[in-house]
Amino acid sequence: GLLAQPDAAQRAERASELKKSLVEDIARARDLGLQDVERNALANMGLASLLTGDRMAALECMETAHSFADSAECEGRDTDLANLGTVYMAIGSAEKAAGVFKEAAAYAQDHGSPPGRQAVLMANAGMASRAVGSEGALHEACEALRKALELGGLVASEDVRKVLADAGAHEEKHELSAAAEILENGWLQARSQIGREQVPDSTITGT
């Protein structure tokens, strides 16, 4: 509608202003050797770059932030991984996205994150695997999306049980593409029932 365009323009303008201040924050943190601060600023720079349409800059920032997270155990690593996965999806690298979303889900599980948060990360891994589209990836997508529905505590719903049964019937006939589509749609319909402790649906969050 007519109101959407100014909102989008204003958001892009704010993101552009944020990027300018983050450049200073990154340089200052680097000079002071504050790696956690630099990592957070890089992640925020990546999000701002994504909002302004600069996907390659977003990728560079997220990969650098991820390299810091790899060098030591740090709080919020699953969020960094999820943000990186979102950028990979934005540039069409679904296979890489699936890998980092799986890593994020595993990290969240290992560190006792709330089940709802784990569910969203697992679902993102499943949706990215579905986007890859190969037989192996579709099988992984079905497994991940089914696991997400279980982690989210959604399997008690009659609608979700029907989704699982329908998907299972297609899997038995080796119709993995149809099964993955049913599971993804079922997740998208049911996810609003998960508690607010989850990662936002976009997976893009602050740290």
CSV table of C-alpha atoms in Angstrom, one decimal:
chain,number,residue,atom,x,y,z
A,1,GLY,CA,0.0,0.0,0.0
A,2,LEU,CA,0.9,3.7,0.0
A,3,LEU,CA,2.1,3.6,3.6
A,4,ALA,CA,4.6,0.7,3.0
A,5,GLN,CA,7.0,2.6,0.8
A,6,PRO,CA,7.8,5.5,3.2
A,7,ASP,CA,8.2,2.9,6.0
A,8,ALA,CA,10.7,0.9,4.0
A,9,ALA,CA,12.6,4.0,3.0
A,10,GLN,CA,12.8,5.3,6.5
A,11,ARG,CA,14.0,1.9,7.7
A,12,ALA,CA,16.7,1.9,5.1
A,13,GLU,CA,17.7,5.4,6.0
A,14,ARG,CA,18.0,4.5,9.7
A,15,ALA,CA,20.0,1.4,8.8
A,16,SER,CA,22.4,3.5,6.7
A,17,GLU,CA,22.9,5.9,9.7
A,18,LEU,CA,23.4,3.0,12.0
A,19,LYS,CA,26.1,1.6,9.7
A,20,LYS,CA,28.1,4.8,9.9
A,21,SER,CA,28.1,4.7,13.7
A,22,LEU,CA,29.0,1.0,13.7
A,23,VAL,CA,32.1,1.6,11.6
A,24,GLU,CA,33.4,3.8,14.4
A,25,ASP,CA,32.4,1.2,17.1
A,26,ILE,CA,34.2,-1.6,15.2
A,27,ALA,CA,37.4,0.5,14.8
A,28,ARG,CA,37.3,1.5,18.5
A,29,ALA,CA,36.7,-2.0,19.7
A,30,ARG,CA,39.5,-3.3,17.5
A,31,ASP,CA,41.9,-0.7,18.8
A,32,LEU,CA,41.1,-1.7,22.4
A,33,GLY,CA,41.2,-5.4,21.7
A,34,LEU,CA,37.6,-5.9,22.8
A,35,GLN,CA,36.7,-8.9,20.7
A,36,ASP,CA,33.2,-9.5,22.0
A,37,VAL,CA,32.3,-5.8,21.4
A,38,GLU,CA,33.7,-6.0,17.9
A,39,ARG,CA,31.8,-9.2,17.2
A,40,ASN,CA,28.5,-7.7,18.3
A,41,ALA,CA,29.1,-4.5,16.3
A,42,LEU,CA,30.0,-6.6,13.2
A,43,ALA,CA,26.8,-8.7,13.6
A,44,ASN,CA,24.8,-5.5,13.9
A,45,MET,CA,26.6,-4.1,10.9
A,46,GLY,CA,25.7,-7.2,9.0
A,47,LEU,CA,22.0,-6.8,9.9
A,48,ALA,CA,22.1,-3.1,8.8
A,49,SER,CA,23.8,-4.1,5.5
A,50,LEU,CA,21.1,-6.7,4.9
A,51,LEU,CA,18.3,-4.1,5.5
A,52,THR,CA,20.0,-1.7,3.0
A,53,GLY,CA,20.3,-4.4,0.4
A,54,ASP,CA,24.0,-4.8,0.6
A,55,ARG,CA,24.0,-8.6,0.9
A,56,MET,CA,27.7,-9.2,0.2
A,57,ALA,CA,28.7,-6.7,2.9
A,58,ALA,CA,26.3,-8.4,5.2
A,59,LEU,CA,27.9,-11.8,4.5
A,60,GLU,CA,31.4,-10.4,5.1
A,61,CYS,CA,30.3,-9.0,8.5
A,62,MET,CA,28.5,-12.1,9.6
A,63,GLU,CA,31.3,-14.4,8.6
A,64,THR,CA,33.8,-12.3,10.5
A,65,ALA,CA,31.6,-12.2,13.5
A,66,HIS,CA,31.2,-16.0,13.2
A,67,SER,CA,35.0,-16.5,13.1
A,68,PHE,CA,35.3,-14.7,16.4
A,69,ALA,CA,32.6,-16.9,17.9
A,70,ASP,CA,34.5,-19.9,16.6
A,71,SER,CA,37.7,-18.8,18.4
A,72,ALA,CA,36.1,-19.0,21.9
A,73,GLU,CA,33.0,-20.0,23.7
A,74,CYS,CA,30.8,-17.0,23.7
A,75,GLU,CA,27.3,-16.2,24.7
A,76,GLY,CA,24.8,-15.8,21.8
A,77,ARG,CA,26.7,-18.0,19.4
A,78,ASP,CA,23.5,-19.6,18.2
A,79,THR,CA,22.2,-16.1,17.4
A,80,ASP,CA,25.3,-15.3,15.4
A,81,LEU,CA,24.9,-18.6,13.5
A,82,ALA,CA,21.2,-17.9,12.8
A,83,ASN,CA,22.0,-14.5,11.5
A,84,LEU,CA,24.7,-15.9,9.2
A,85,GLY,CA,22.2,-18.5,8.0
A,86,THR,CA,19.7,-15.8,7.2
A,87,VAL,CA,22.3,-14.0,5.1
A,88,TYR,CA,23.2,-17.2,3.3
A,89,MET,CA,19.5,-17.7,2.5
A,90,ALA,CA,19.3,-14.1,1.2
A,91,ILE,CA,22.1,-14.6,-1.2
A,92,GLY,CA,20.7,-18.0,-2.4
A,93,SER,CA,23.2,-20.3,-0.6
A,94,ALA,CA,20.6,-22.6,0.9
A,95,GLU,CA,23.1,-25.5,1.5
A,96,LYS,CA,25.4,-23.3,3.6
A,97,ALA,CA,22.3,-21.8,5.4
A,98,ALA,CA,21.1,-25.3,6.3
A,99,GLY,CA,24.5,-26.1,7.8
A,100,VAL,CA,24.8,-23.1,10.0
A,101,PHE,CA,21.2,-23.4,11.2
A,102,LYS,CA,21.8,-27.0,12.2
A,103,GLU,CA,24.9,-25.9,14.0
A,104,ALA,CA,22.9,-23.2,15.8
A,105,ALA,CA,20.2,-25.7,16.8
A,106,ALA,CA,22.9,-28.1,18.1
A,107,TYR,CA,24.5,-25.3,20.1
A,108,ALA,CA,21.2,-24.2,21.6
A,109,GLN,CA,20.4,-27.8,22.6
A,110,ASP,CA,23.9,-28.3,24.1
A,111,HIS,CA,23.6,-25.1,26.1
A,112,GLY,CA,20.1,-25.7,27.5
A,113,SER,CA,18.3,-23.0,25.5
A,114,PRO,CA,14.4,-23.1,25.8
A,115,PRO,CA,12.8,-25.7,23.6
A,116,GLY,CA,10.9,-23.0,21.7
A,117,ARG,CA,14.2,-21.4,20.7
A,118,GLN,CA,15.6,-24.8,19.7
A,119,ALA,CA,12.4,-25.4,17.6
A,120,VAL,CA,12.7,-22.3,15.6
A,121,LEU,CA,16.4,-22.9,14.8
A,122,MET,CA,15.6,-26.5,13.8
A,123,ALA,CA,12.8,-25.4,11.6
A,124,ASN,CA,15.0,-22.9,9.9
A,125,ALA,CA,17.5,-25.7,9.2
A,126,GLY,CA,14.6,-27.8,7.8
A,127,MET,CA,13.3,-25.0,5.5
A,128,ALA,CA,16.8,-24.3,4.2
A,129,SER,CA,17.3,-28.0,3.5
A,130,ARG,CA,14.0,-28.0,1.6
A,131,ALA,CA,15.3,-25.1,-0.5
A,132,VAL,CA,18.4,-27.2,-1.4
A,133,GLY,CA,16.0,-29.7,-3.0
A,134,SER,CA,18.2,-32.8,-3.4
A,135,GLU,CA,16.8,-36.1,-2.2
A,136,GLY,CA,19.2,-36.2,0.8
A,137,ALA,CA,18.4,-32.6,1.7
A,138,LEU,CA,14.7,-33.2,1.5
A,139,HIS,CA,15.0,-36.2,3.8
A,140,GLU,CA,16.9,-33.9,6.3
A,141,ALA,CA,14.3,-31.3,5.9
A,142,CYS,CA,11.5,-33.7,6.9
A,143,GLU,CA,13.5,-34.9,9.9
A,144,ALA,CA,14.3,-31.3,11.0
A,145,LEU,CA,10.8,-30.0,10.6
A,146,ARG,CA,9.3,-32.9,12.4
A,147,LYS,CA,11.8,-32.4,15.2
A,148,ALA,CA,10.9,-28.7,15.3
A,149,LEU,CA,7.2,-29.5,15.8
A,150,GLU,CA,8.1,-31.8,18.6
A,151,LEU,CA,10.5,-29.4,20.3
A,152,GLY,CA,7.9,-26.6,20.1
A,153,GLY,CA,5.4,-28.8,22.0
A,154,LEU,CA,3.0,-28.6,19.0
A,155,VAL,CA,2.3,-32.3,18.4
A,156,ALA,CA,-0.6,-32.4,20.8
A,157,SER,CA,-2.6,-30.3,18.3
A,158,GLU,CA,-5.0,-32.3,16.2
A,159,ASP,CA,-4.0,-30.1,13.1
A,160,VAL,CA,-0.3,-30.9,13.7
A,161,ARG,CA,-1.0,-34.6,14.1
A,162,LYS,CA,-2.8,-34.6,10.8
A,163,VAL,CA,0.2,-32.8,9.2
A,164,LEU,CA,2.6,-35.4,10.6
A,165,ALA,CA,0.3,-38.2,9.3
A,166,ASP,CA,0.0,-36.7,5.8
A,167,ALA,CA,3.7,-36.1,5.6
A,168,GLY,CA,4.4,-39.6,6.7
A,169,ALA,CA,2.1,-41.1,4.1
A,170,HIS,CA,4.1,-39.2,1.4
A,171,GLU,CA,7.4,-40.3,2.8
A,172,GLU,CA,6.3,-43.9,2.7
A,173,LYS,CA,5.7,-43.4,-1.1
A,174,HIS,CA,9.2,-41.7,-1.3
A,175,GLU,CA,7.5,-38.4,-2.2
A,176,LEU,CA,9.9,-36.4,-0.1
A,177,SER,CA,9.2,-33.0,-1.8
A,178,ALA,CA,5.5,-33.2,-1.0
A,179,ALA,CA,6.2,-34.4,2.6
A,180,ALA,CA,8.7,-31.6,3.2
A,181,GLU,CA,6.2,-29.0,1.8
A,182,ILE,CA,3.4,-30.3,4.1
A,183,LEU,CA,5.7,-30.2,7.2
A,184,GLU,CA,7.0,-26.7,6.4
A,185,ASN,CA,3.4,-25.4,5.9
A,186,GLY,CA,2.4,-27.1,9.1
A,187,TRP,CA,5.2,-25.5,11.0
A,188,LEU,CA,4.4,-22.0,9.6
A,189,GLN,CA,0.8,-22.4,10.6
A,190,ALA,CA,1.5,-23.7,14.1
A,191,ARG,CA,4.6,-21.8,15.2
A,192,SER,CA,2.6,-18.9,16.7
A,193,GLN,CA,1.6,-21.2,19.5
A,194,ILE,CA,5.2,-21.4,20.8
A,195,GLY,CA,6.1,-19.3,23.8
A,196,ARG,CA,7.8,-15.9,23.4
A,197,GLU,CA,11.2,-17.2,24.6
A,198,GLN,CA,12.0,-18.4,21.0
A,199,VAL,CA,14.2,-16.7,18.5
A,200,PRO,CA,12.0,-14.4,16.3
A,201,ASP,CA,10.7,-16.0,13.1
A,202,SER,CA,13.1,-14.0,11.0
A,203,THR,CA,16.0,-15.4,13.0
A,204,ILE,CA,17.6,-11.9,13.0
A,205,THR,CA,18.1,-10.8,16.5
A,206,GLY,CA,20.3,-8.6,18.6
A,207,THR,CA,22.9,-10.3,20.8
